[in-house]
Short mmCIF file of C-alpha atoms in Angstrom, two decimals:
data_model
loop_
_atom_site.label_atom_id
_atom_site.label_comp_id
_atom_site.label_asym_id
_atom_site.label_seq_id
_atom_site.Cartn_x
_atom_site.Cartn_y
_atom_site.Cartn_z
CA MET T 1 98.15 137.62 98.76
CA ASN T 2 98.84 134.75 101.31
CA ARG T 3 101.15 131.42 100.89
CA ARG T 4 98.18 129.11 99.44
CA ASP T 5 97.03 132.21 96.42
CA PHE T 6 100.58 132.89 95.40
CA LEU T 7 101.52 129.10 94.91
CA SER T 8 98.55 128.75 93.30
CA ALA T 9 98.68 131.80 91.00
CA ALA T 10 102.60 130.94 90.34
CA MET T 11 101.31 127.67 89.12
CA LEU T 12 97.87 129.48 86.38
CA ALA T 13 101.04 131.40 85.79
CA GLY T 14 103.37 128.72 84.28
CA GLY T 15 100.06 127.05 82.43
CA ALA T 16 100.88 123.69 84.55
CA MET T 17 97.32 123.38 86.52
CA VAL T 18 94.49 124.88 85.76
CA LEU T 19 92.67 126.36 89.12
CA PRO T 20 88.66 126.11 89.86
CA ARG T 21 89.15 129.39 91.79
CA ALA T 22 89.81 132.92 91.52
CA VAL T 23 93.05 133.92 93.02
CA ALA T 24 94.22 136.74 95.20
CA SER T 25 95.03 140.08 94.53
CA GLY T 26 98.26 141.61 96.19
CA ASP T 27 101.57 141.10 96.93
CA ALA T 28 103.83 137.50 96.08
CA ASP T 29 105.43 135.66 99.10
CA PRO T 30 108.66 136.72 98.30
CA ALA T 31 109.99 133.10 99.91
CA MET T 32 107.25 131.32 97.69
CA ALA T 33 108.64 133.46 94.95
CA ALA T 34 112.46 132.32 95.46
CA ILE T 35 111.61 128.36 96.10
CA LEU T 36 109.76 129.00 92.60
CA ARG T 37 112.67 130.42 90.81
CA ALA T 38 115.21 127.85 92.09
CA ALA T 39 112.59 124.96 91.45
CA GLN T 40 112.25 126.28 87.95
CA GLN T 41 115.98 127.00 87.70
CA GLN T 42 116.74 123.12 88.86
CA ARG T 43 114.25 121.33 86.90
CA GLU T 44 116.93 119.50 84.55
CA ALA T 45 118.76 118.32 87.36
CA ALA T 46 115.69 117.30 89.35
CA ILE T 47 114.56 115.14 86.09
CA GLN T 48 118.32 113.78 85.84
CA ARG T 49 118.79 113.09 89.46
CA ILE T 50 115.43 110.66 88.98
CA ARG T 51 117.39 109.30 85.94
CA ASP T 52 120.71 108.78 87.83
CA TRP T 53 118.39 106.93 90.85
CA ILE T 54 116.73 104.28 88.25
CA ALA T 55 120.21 103.59 86.67
CA LEU T 56 121.06 102.32 90.00
CA PRO T 57 118.60 99.32 90.64
CA SER T 58 118.50 97.77 94.56
CA ILE T 59 116.28 94.88 94.12
CA ALA T 60 116.08 92.52 97.59
CA ALA T 61 114.44 90.04 96.35
CA GLU T 62 117.54 89.65 94.49
CA ASN T 63 120.55 90.54 97.00
CA LEU T 64 121.03 93.43 94.25
CA ASN T 65 123.02 96.31 95.06
CA MET T 66 121.56 96.71 98.14
CA PRO T 67 124.76 97.94 100.17
CA GLU T 68 125.00 100.42 97.11
CA GLY T 69 121.38 101.16 97.25
CA ALA T 70 121.29 102.24 101.20
CA GLN T 71 124.65 104.61 100.96
CA TYR T 72 123.52 106.05 97.47
CA MET T 73 120.22 106.75 100.07
CA ALA T 74 121.92 108.16 102.28
CA GLU T 75 124.04 110.10 100.08
CA LEU T 76 120.72 111.75 98.25
CA ALA T 77 119.84 112.91 101.96
CA ARG T 78 122.55 114.60 102.54
CA ALA T 79 122.99 116.25 99.21
CA ALA T 80 119.33 117.60 100.05
CA GLY T 81 120.54 119.21 103.55
CA PHE T 82 120.00 116.55 105.90
CA ASP T 83 122.20 117.60 109.02
CA SER T 84 123.16 113.62 109.19
CA ALA T 85 122.74 110.59 107.44
CA SER T 86 122.87 106.77 108.35
CA ILE T 87 122.77 103.47 107.29
CA VAL T 88 121.05 101.28 110.35
CA PRO T 89 121.78 97.84 109.97
CA THR T 90 118.83 94.73 110.40
CA ASP T 91 118.91 91.34 110.43
CA GLY T 92 118.91 92.06 106.65
CA HIS T 93 119.24 94.24 104.44
CA ALA T 94 120.04 98.20 105.99
CA GLY T 95 118.05 100.92 106.81
CA VAL T 96 118.26 104.95 106.05
CA PHE T 97 118.06 107.32 108.24
CA ALA T 98 118.64 111.06 108.54
CA THR T 99 117.64 114.38 110.73
CA MET T 100 116.92 117.72 109.38
CA ASP T 101 116.88 120.25 112.32
CA ASN T 102 115.47 123.31 111.55
CA GLY T 103 114.40 125.14 114.50
CA ALA T 104 111.39 124.90 114.15
CA GLU T 105 107.75 124.01 116.29
CA ARG T 106 106.49 121.04 114.78
CA THR T 107 108.16 117.77 112.88
CA LEU T 108 107.53 115.95 109.86
CA GLY T 109 108.58 112.42 109.60
CA ILE T 110 109.27 111.11 105.71
CA TYR T 111 109.35 107.31 104.71
CA PHE T 112 110.93 106.39 101.81
CA MET T 113 111.91 102.98 100.08
CA TYR T 114 114.83 102.58 98.09
CA ASP T 115 114.22 99.12 97.00
CA VAL T 116 112.67 98.40 93.33
CA LYS T 117 110.45 95.49 91.99
CA GLN T 118 112.67 92.73 89.84
CA TYR T 119 112.10 93.53 86.26
CA ASP T 120 112.32 91.19 82.77
CA PRO T 121 113.79 93.50 79.85
CA ALA T 122 111.86 91.56 77.80
CA GLU T 123 108.37 92.86 78.50
CA TRP T 124 109.89 96.79 78.11
CA SER T 125 109.47 98.99 75.64
CA SER T 126 112.89 100.49 76.34
CA PRO T 127 115.21 99.21 79.21
CA PRO T 128 114.22 99.44 82.03
CA LEU T 129 117.35 101.45 83.45
CA GLU T 130 117.44 103.83 80.91
CA GLY T 131 114.96 106.55 82.23
CA ARG T 132 114.34 107.14 78.85
CA MET T 133 111.73 110.19 78.00
CA VAL T 134 108.24 109.11 76.53
CA ASP T 135 104.91 110.54 75.76
CA LYS T 136 101.50 109.45 77.50
CA PRO T 137 99.22 110.33 75.93
CA GLY T 138 96.59 112.33 78.12
CA TYR T 139 99.41 113.62 80.37
CA GLY T 140 102.62 114.28 79.03
CA ARG T 141 106.49 113.31 79.01
CA ALA T 142 107.60 110.83 81.34
CA ILE T 143 110.63 109.13 82.49
CA VAL T 144 110.17 104.86 81.98
CA GLY T 145 111.91 102.67 84.55
CA ARG T 146 111.84 100.83 87.35
CA GLY T 147 111.04 102.90 90.21
CA ALA T 148 109.88 105.58 88.35
CA VAL T 149 106.98 105.62 90.44
CA ASN T 150 107.31 103.30 92.95
CA GLN T 151 109.00 105.26 94.50
CA LYS T 152 112.06 107.24 93.05
CA GLY T 153 110.36 110.06 91.17
CA PRO T 154 107.96 111.34 93.36
CA GLU T 155 110.67 110.71 96.16
CA ALA T 156 113.27 112.31 94.25
CA THR T 157 110.68 115.13 93.49
CA PHE T 158 110.59 115.75 97.69
CA LEU T 159 114.25 115.62 97.52
CA ALA T 160 114.19 118.39 95.30
CA ALA T 161 111.57 120.11 97.09
CA LEU T 162 114.17 120.41 99.88
CA HIS T 163 116.89 121.52 97.18
CA ALA T 164 114.83 124.49 95.96
CA MET T 165 113.89 126.02 99.61
CA ARG T 166 117.97 125.61 99.80
CA ALA T 167 118.89 126.90 96.88
CA ALA T 168 116.34 130.18 97.87
CA GLY T 169 117.81 130.53 100.90
CA VAL T 170 114.52 129.44 103.04
CA LYS T 171 114.71 127.58 105.81
CA PRO T 172 111.76 125.13 106.17
CA PRO T 173 109.16 125.64 108.26
CA VAL T 174 109.15 122.35 110.05
CA ASN T 175 111.70 119.71 111.15
CA ILE T 176 112.57 116.89 108.87
CA VAL T 177 112.43 112.59 110.24
CA LEU T 178 113.34 110.51 107.31
CA VAL T 179 113.70 106.94 107.11
CA ALA T 180 114.20 104.88 104.45
CA GLU T 181 114.35 100.85 103.57
CA GLY T 182 115.38 98.48 101.24
CA GLU T 183 112.76 95.98 101.66
CA GLU T 184 109.24 97.19 101.17
CA GLU T 185 109.34 94.98 97.78
CA ILE T 186 109.48 91.99 99.84
CA GLY T 187 107.48 92.82 102.95
CA SER T 188 109.79 94.97 104.76
CA PRO T 189 110.46 91.96 107.47
CA HIS T 190 113.57 94.30 109.27
CA PHE T 191 112.26 97.98 108.76
CA SER T 192 110.67 97.85 111.92
CA GLN T 193 114.29 97.10 113.51
CA VAL T 194 115.12 100.61 111.39
CA VAL T 195 111.97 102.15 113.80
CA GLN T 196 112.78 100.37 117.43
CA ARG T 197 116.22 101.67 116.90
CA PRO T 198 116.41 104.82 120.12
CA GLU T 199 117.45 107.13 118.15
CA VAL T 200 115.27 107.21 115.20
CA PHE T 201 112.22 105.96 117.41
CA ALA T 202 112.89 108.93 119.37
CA ALA T 203 113.41 111.53 116.86
CA LEU T 204 109.98 109.85 114.96
CA LYS T 205 108.00 110.60 118.76
CA LYS T 206 108.47 114.36 118.34
CA ALA T 207 106.74 114.10 114.87
CA GLU T 208 103.17 115.41 113.99
CA GLY T 209 102.59 112.37 111.27
CA ILE T 210 104.55 110.52 108.81
CA PHE T 211 103.96 109.95 104.71
CA ILE T 212 105.28 108.60 101.73
CA PRO T 213 105.75 110.76 98.88
CA ALA T 214 103.47 109.68 95.74
CA SER T 215 101.87 111.12 92.65
CA TRP T 216 98.48 109.71 91.60
CA GLN T 217 96.50 111.73 90.33
CA ASN T 218 94.33 110.89 87.49
CA ILE T 219 93.82 112.31 84.40
CA ASN T 220 90.99 114.64 85.90
CA GLY T 221 93.63 115.97 88.20
CA GLY T 222 91.76 114.59 91.10
CA VAL T 223 93.59 112.31 94.30
CA ASN T 224 93.29 109.89 96.65
CA VAL T 225 93.37 111.26 100.43
CA ASN T 226 94.10 107.87 102.26
CA LEU T 227 92.94 107.69 105.86
CA GLY T 228 94.84 104.16 105.90
CA SER T 229 95.95 100.73 104.02
CA LYS T 230 95.41 97.27 103.77
CA GLY T 231 97.90 95.10 105.86
CA VAL T 232 99.87 91.96 103.69
CA VAL T 233 101.25 88.85 104.74
CA GLU T 234 103.75 87.57 101.92
CA LEU T 235 104.22 83.88 101.56
CA GLU T 236 104.56 80.93 99.64
CA LEU T 237 103.18 77.34 99.84
CA VAL T 238 105.33 74.21 98.65
CA ALA T 239 104.53 71.06 97.92
CA SER T 240 107.75 68.42 97.63
CA GLY T 241 107.68 64.39 97.60
CA GLU T 242 110.44 64.16 99.38
CA ARG T 243 108.74 66.34 102.43
CA TRP T 244 105.11 64.37 101.66
CA GLY T 245 106.39 61.03 101.42
CA ARG T 246 104.56 60.38 98.93
CA GLY T 247 105.59 61.79 94.76
CA PRO T 248 108.64 61.57 93.14
CA LYS T 249 111.65 63.99 95.10
CA GLY T 250 112.54 64.93 91.90
CA ASP T 251 111.05 65.30 88.30
CA ILE T 252 109.75 62.46 86.64
CA HIS T 253 108.67 60.94 83.22
CA SER T 254 104.58 61.82 83.24
CA SER T 255 104.01 58.02 81.71
CA TYR T 256 104.50 57.58 85.74
CA LYS T 257 101.42 59.59 86.61
CA ALA T 258 99.24 56.14 86.30
CA MET T 259 101.35 55.08 89.51
CA VAL T 260 102.85 58.05 91.71
CA ASP T 261 101.20 60.76 93.43
CA SER T 262 101.61 64.57 92.12
CA PRO T 263 102.83 66.96 94.59
CA SER T 264 101.15 69.38 92.10
CA TRP T 265 98.05 68.20 92.12
CA ARG T 266 98.79 68.21 96.27
CA LEU T 267 99.20 72.05 95.90
CA VAL T 268 96.16 72.78 94.12
CA GLN T 269 93.43 70.24 96.24
CA ALA T 270 95.35 73.45 99.28
CA LEU T 271 95.19 76.24 97.79
CA HIS T 272 91.57 75.02 97.22
CA THR T 273 90.47 74.90 100.05
CA LEU T 274 91.24 78.50 101.07
CA VAL T 275 89.16 80.05 98.90
CA SER T 276 84.93 80.14 98.12
CA GLU T 277 84.28 78.37 95.35
CA ASP T 278 84.79 81.39 92.75
CA GLY T 279 87.78 81.80 94.41
CA ASN T 280 86.65 85.26 95.33
CA THR T 281 86.37 84.82 99.38
CA PRO T 282 88.85 83.51 101.90
CA ALA T 283 87.34 80.10 103.24
CA ILE T 284 90.42 79.79 105.85
CA ASP T 285 88.87 78.45 109.69
CA GLY T 286 88.06 82.21 111.64
CA TRP T 287 89.53 84.13 108.77
CA PHE T 288 86.26 86.84 108.96
CA GLU T 289 86.54 86.58 112.78
CA ASN T 290 88.29 89.98 113.43
CA VAL T 291 87.38 91.57 110.05
CA ARG T 292 85.60 95.38 111.21
CA PRO T 293 82.24 96.53 108.87
CA LEU T 294 82.51 99.59 107.22
CA SER T 295 81.43 102.44 109.35
CA ALA T 296 78.79 104.53 107.47
CA ARG T 297 80.71 107.91 107.54
CA GLU T 298 83.09 105.37 105.37
CA LYS T 299 80.44 104.09 103.23
CA ALA T 300 79.52 107.78 102.96
CA LEU T 301 82.89 108.35 101.22
CA ILE T 302 82.60 105.47 99.04
CA ALA T 303 79.32 106.52 97.86
CA GLU T 304 80.62 110.06 97.36
CA ALA T 305 83.75 108.23 95.46
CA ALA T 306 81.81 106.28 93.06
CA ARG T 307 79.36 108.73 92.03
CA ALA T 308 82.52 111.40 91.68
CA GLY T 309 84.62 108.02 89.49
CA ASN T 310 85.00 106.98 86.30
CA GLU T 311 84.30 103.56 86.37
CA ALA T 312 84.73 102.75 82.62
CA ALA T 313 88.13 104.35 82.94
CA GLN T 314 89.02 102.37 86.26
CA ARG T 315 87.84 99.38 83.98
CA GLU T 316 89.76 100.38 80.80
CA GLN T 317 92.86 101.01 82.84
CA LEU T 318 92.82 97.39 84.73
CA GLY T 319 91.99 95.81 81.70
CA VAL T 320 88.61 94.27 83.19
CA ALA T 321 84.83 94.04 82.22
CA ARG T 322 83.22 93.43 85.30
CA TRP T 323 83.56 93.70 88.72
CA ILE T 324 82.88 90.35 91.15
CA ASP T 325 79.96 88.85 91.23
CA ASP T 326 78.94 91.68 88.42
CA LEU T 327 78.84 94.75 91.55
CA PRO T 328 77.23 98.04 90.35
CA TYR T 329 80.27 100.58 90.92
CA ARG T 330 79.63 101.38 94.52
CA GLU T 331 79.27 98.01 96.26
CA ALA T 332 82.47 96.79 94.36
CA LEU T 333 84.43 100.06 95.61
CA GLU T 334 83.19 98.90 99.00
CA ARG T 335 84.12 95.45 98.57
CA LEU T 336 87.76 96.82 97.64
CA ALA T 337 87.65 98.58 101.06
CA SER T 338 86.14 95.98 103.60
CA GLN T 339 87.29 92.68 102.35
CA PRO T 340 90.21 90.44 103.36
CA THR T 341 91.55 88.42 99.96
CA VAL T 342 93.26 85.44 99.29
CA ASN T 343 95.39 86.13 96.41
CA ILE T 344 97.25 83.96 93.94
CA GLU T 345 100.97 85.92 93.22
CA GLY T 346 101.93 83.00 90.87
CA LEU T 347 102.67 79.15 90.48
CA VAL T 348 105.48 77.30 89.67
CA ALA T 349 105.48 73.98 89.07
CA GLY T 350 107.89 71.79 86.40
CA TYR T 351 108.36 72.58 83.04
CA THR T 352 107.47 75.98 81.80
CA GLY T 353 109.26 76.90 78.59
CA PRO T 354 108.08 76.67 74.83
CA GLY T 355 106.26 73.52 73.83
CA GLY T 356 105.81 70.79 76.21
CA LYS T 357 108.04 68.57 78.58
CA THR T 358 106.87 65.36 79.31
CA VAL T 359 107.66 65.32 83.28
CA LEU T 360 105.76 64.43 86.78
CA PRO T 361 107.26 67.30 88.76
CA GLY T 362 108.64 66.96 92.19
CA ARG T 363 107.67 70.39 93.99
CA ALA T 364 105.19 72.85 93.16
CA VAL T 365 105.54 76.50 94.43
CA ALA T 366 102.58 79.05 95.16
CA LYS T 367 103.57 82.19 95.94
CA LEU T 368 100.23 84.11 97.53
CA ASP T 369 99.76 87.80 99.19
CA LEU T 370 96.57 88.07 101.54
CA ARG T 371 95.39 91.29 102.21
CA LEU T 372 94.53 92.16 105.92
CA VAL T 373 92.09 94.72 107.30
CA PRO T 374 91.19 96.49 110.31
CA ASP T 375 91.03 94.38 112.51
CA GLN T 376 93.30 92.26 111.28
CA THR T 377 96.34 91.15 112.45
CA ARG T 378 99.53 89.53 110.57
CA ALA T 379 99.93 87.34 113.33
CA GLU T 380 96.89 86.28 113.63
CA ALA T 381 96.88 85.61 109.27
CA GLU T 382 99.35 83.50 109.67
CA ALA T 383 98.56 81.26 112.17
CA LYS T 384 95.31 81.11 111.04
CA LEU T 385 96.66 79.59 107.62
CA ARG T 386 98.99 77.22 109.37
CA ALA T 387 95.93 75.59 111.28
CA HIS T 388 93.72 75.59 108.51
CA LEU T 389 96.05 73.65 106.36
CA ASP T 390 97.05 71.15 109.13
CA LYS T 391 93.37 70.68 110.34
CA ARG T 392 92.32 69.50 106.67
CA GLY T 393 96.05 66.91 106.50
CA PHE T 394 98.16 69.01 104.20
CA THR T 395 100.59 69.14 107.37
CA ASP T 396 103.31 68.75 105.04
CA ILE T 397 102.22 71.97 103.00
CA GLU T 398 105.26 74.35 104.30
CA THR T 399 104.24 78.12 105.05
CA ASN T 400 107.31 80.15 104.17
CA VAL T 401 106.18 83.53 105.14
CA SER T 402 108.50 85.86 103.47
CA GLY T 403 106.92 89.51 105.42
CA GLY T 404 104.14 90.97 106.05
CA TYR T 405 102.37 93.88 108.04
CA ASP T 406 99.26 94.62 109.72
CA PRO T 407 96.39 97.34 108.54
CA THR T 408 97.09 101.35 109.35
CA GLU T 409 94.50 103.64 109.95
CA THR T 410 94.82 107.60 110.24
CA ALA T 411 92.10 109.76 112.07
CA GLU T 412 90.37 111.79 109.35
CA ASP T 413 90.80 115.33 111.64
CA SER T 414 94.85 114.48 112.24
CA ARG T 415 96.58 117.53 111.72
CA LEU T 416 98.40 115.76 108.98
CA ILE T 417 95.33 114.97 106.83
CA ARG T 418 93.82 118.41 106.93
CA ALA T 419 97.41 119.14 106.04
CA GLN T 420 97.54 117.76 102.95
CA LEU T 421 93.33 118.48 102.05
CA ALA T 422 94.82 122.01 102.57
CA ALA T 423 97.74 122.06 100.23
CA TYR T 424 95.73 119.93 97.20
CA GLN T 425 92.67 122.49 97.60
CA ALA T 426 96.08 124.97 97.73
CA ALA T 427 96.91 123.35 93.85
CA GLY T 428 93.84 122.89 92.74
CA ALA T 429 93.42 119.79 92.89
CA THR T 430 90.13 118.14 93.75
CA ALA T 431 91.27 115.47 97.12
CA LYS T 432 88.63 112.49 98.00
CA LEU T 433 89.13 111.06 101.11
CA ASN T 434 89.24 107.20 101.10
CA PRO T 435 89.09 105.03 104.14
CA ARG T 436 91.32 102.32 102.52
CA LEU T 437 94.19 102.17 100.54
CA ALA T 438 93.68 98.42 98.98
CA GLY T 439 97.28 97.68 98.17
CA SER T 440 99.89 98.02 101.40
CA TRP T 441 102.83 100.07 102.88
CA PRO T 442 104.71 99.44 106.29
CA GLY T 443 103.07 101.80 107.76
CA ALA T 444 101.75 100.37 110.87
CA VAL T 445 105.03 100.56 112.51
CA PHE T 446 104.52 104.18 112.61
CA THR T 447 100.64 103.78 113.93
CA ALA T 448 100.58 101.15 116.19
CA PRO T 449 101.41 101.70 119.24
CA PRO T 450 103.85 102.93 121.35
CA LEU T 451 104.33 105.73 118.01
CA SER T 452 100.96 106.39 117.25
CA LEU T 453 101.61 108.14 114.88
CA PRO T 454 98.90 109.63 111.62
CA ALA T 455 100.42 108.33 108.40
CA GLY T 456 99.85 108.31 105.02
CA HIS T 457 100.30 109.34 101.48
CA PHE T 458 101.13 112.85 100.07
CA GLY T 459 102.14 114.20 96.72
CA LEU T 460 100.93 116.03 93.43
CA GLY T 461 101.63 114.28 89.50
CA HIS T 462 101.12 111.52 88.16
CA GLY T 463 102.80 107.57 87.29
CA SER T 464 101.47 104.12 87.22
CA GLY T 465 102.94 100.76 85.93
CA ALA T 466 104.06 99.53 89.52
CA HIS T 467 105.79 96.74 89.23
CA ALA T 468 104.79 96.33 85.90
CA PRO T 469 106.85 97.09 82.81
CA ASP T 470 106.97 100.72 81.25
CA GLU T 471 106.58 102.00 84.66
CA TYR T 472 106.61 105.95 84.28
CA TYR T 473 106.36 109.00 86.24
CA VAL T 474 105.19 112.19 84.41
CA VAL T 475 107.81 114.96 84.23
CA ASP T 476 106.56 117.82 81.90
CA SER T 477 102.69 117.60 82.12
CA THR T 478 100.20 118.75 79.13
CA ASN T 479 97.73 118.29 81.36
CA PRO T 480 96.73 121.17 82.46
CA LYS T 481 94.96 119.59 85.53
CA VAL T 482 97.81 117.45 86.44
CA ALA T 483 101.54 119.01 87.78
CA GLY T 484 104.12 118.32 86.24
CA ILE T 485 107.72 117.81 88.31
CA THR T 486 108.00 121.42 89.04
CA GLU T 487 104.40 121.86 90.22
CA ALA T 488 104.82 118.38 92.42
CA THR T 489 107.87 120.02 93.81
CA MET T 490 106.02 123.22 94.74
CA GLY T 491 103.44 121.25 96.34
CA TYR T 492 106.04 118.98 99.04
CA VAL T 493 106.79 123.03 99.87
CA ASP T 494 103.45 124.33 100.38
CA ILE T 495 102.81 120.56 102.63
CA LEU T 496 105.45 121.81 104.97
CA TYR T 497 104.02 125.35 105.71
CA GLN T 498 100.23 123.68 105.57
CA LEU T 499 101.72 121.64 108.32
CA ALA T 500 103.94 124.56 110.15
CA ARG T 501 100.54 126.43 110.61
CA ILE T 502 97.56 124.66 110.77
CA SER T 503 95.96 124.35 113.74
#
């Protein structure tokens, strides 16, 4: 029995995943058998590792526990068997760089983030740092906590794979380079400084590709293999009476609106110019000049996804009744992959507490994210937004960019993508190629020259609620089509072998 068939048979025997094909007979691979036994024996330790990590939140936006988060990340890497793990300073929060030389022919890059989003405990059903175990209908037992799925659960599960191999006395079949940052949740403003360090760049240059651990299996066990991701610019627009020269410098009584200009309405008017009348299409001057249309291959992949997908389930999950312009599902998915967006994340001005407070605010803020598609760039987007506002007389509106990066693209025939597809097939998970993830991650630092590496996401298992209350990561799966933590651990083991042997 080859390694792929043994992995599938072991998972089937454990009852964690139902496989769509027969398993070949023969003797099991002794190395994989030893790794599986170790993963099973270390299961509780792997779960506790996630809970302990959740208990230490590093929140870049609040400058909370950032040095502690970097140090903890380095300690996790060392404990998993990396030869060295060093903290890399930047002009912002530090990154972490670790290497594992296994004397292998090929090298794999791994991207981690150790920071998490902010949280309001009042919105959670259990304390967000407790890591409480709860039942998730259709999936099984899950850890609930900030960072559970984004990204500490999947990342810790990848580390569990290295722990299992180490305990089994099996050397990974590829060398591994780990780069981690603490600013992903604020747009990775300094991550390029980590990657551009000579020793980091030299190590990554040897890699076949790089991926971020993920756990996106749906209730039917399916998963997407992303061939790219949208870029993003995160910023805030600020209107103030002081900078405008009109309206109050601070909040005043609202009765004066009859004779005093309002910075809040000034901001609303500026925002209105950025999009079409329905708010769905960017109207920034020149915004679509470099937007590349979908290729025929990309449209075909999206059409296949629409046929195989569950539109009703996706609508229910998102809490929406219809798509933009009442589009059919296929066209809505095409729009998701192909269209840049201007989104308002939040609006803040004056008093927002209970009841009323009759003020005319002296300052108003809109937090925006701009999603970018090939061939747009972050620099282009920032420049065009500023020029658009200035042309319409909004020179006083501040544009404070906090972070962002360009879109990513990875070739379908790269070794990384083919290894992912092979690993999913070995685990009995239906994998679909997705032209572009609508979300964003700082993969452009890897995919763009001079590194030009294939990059993406990989991982079995399920979790949800990233950035939201009650974020969770499934560790004990009761769904025969979805991996629990041990099966996800073995999935990471298998992709190392897939990458090592694929031609």
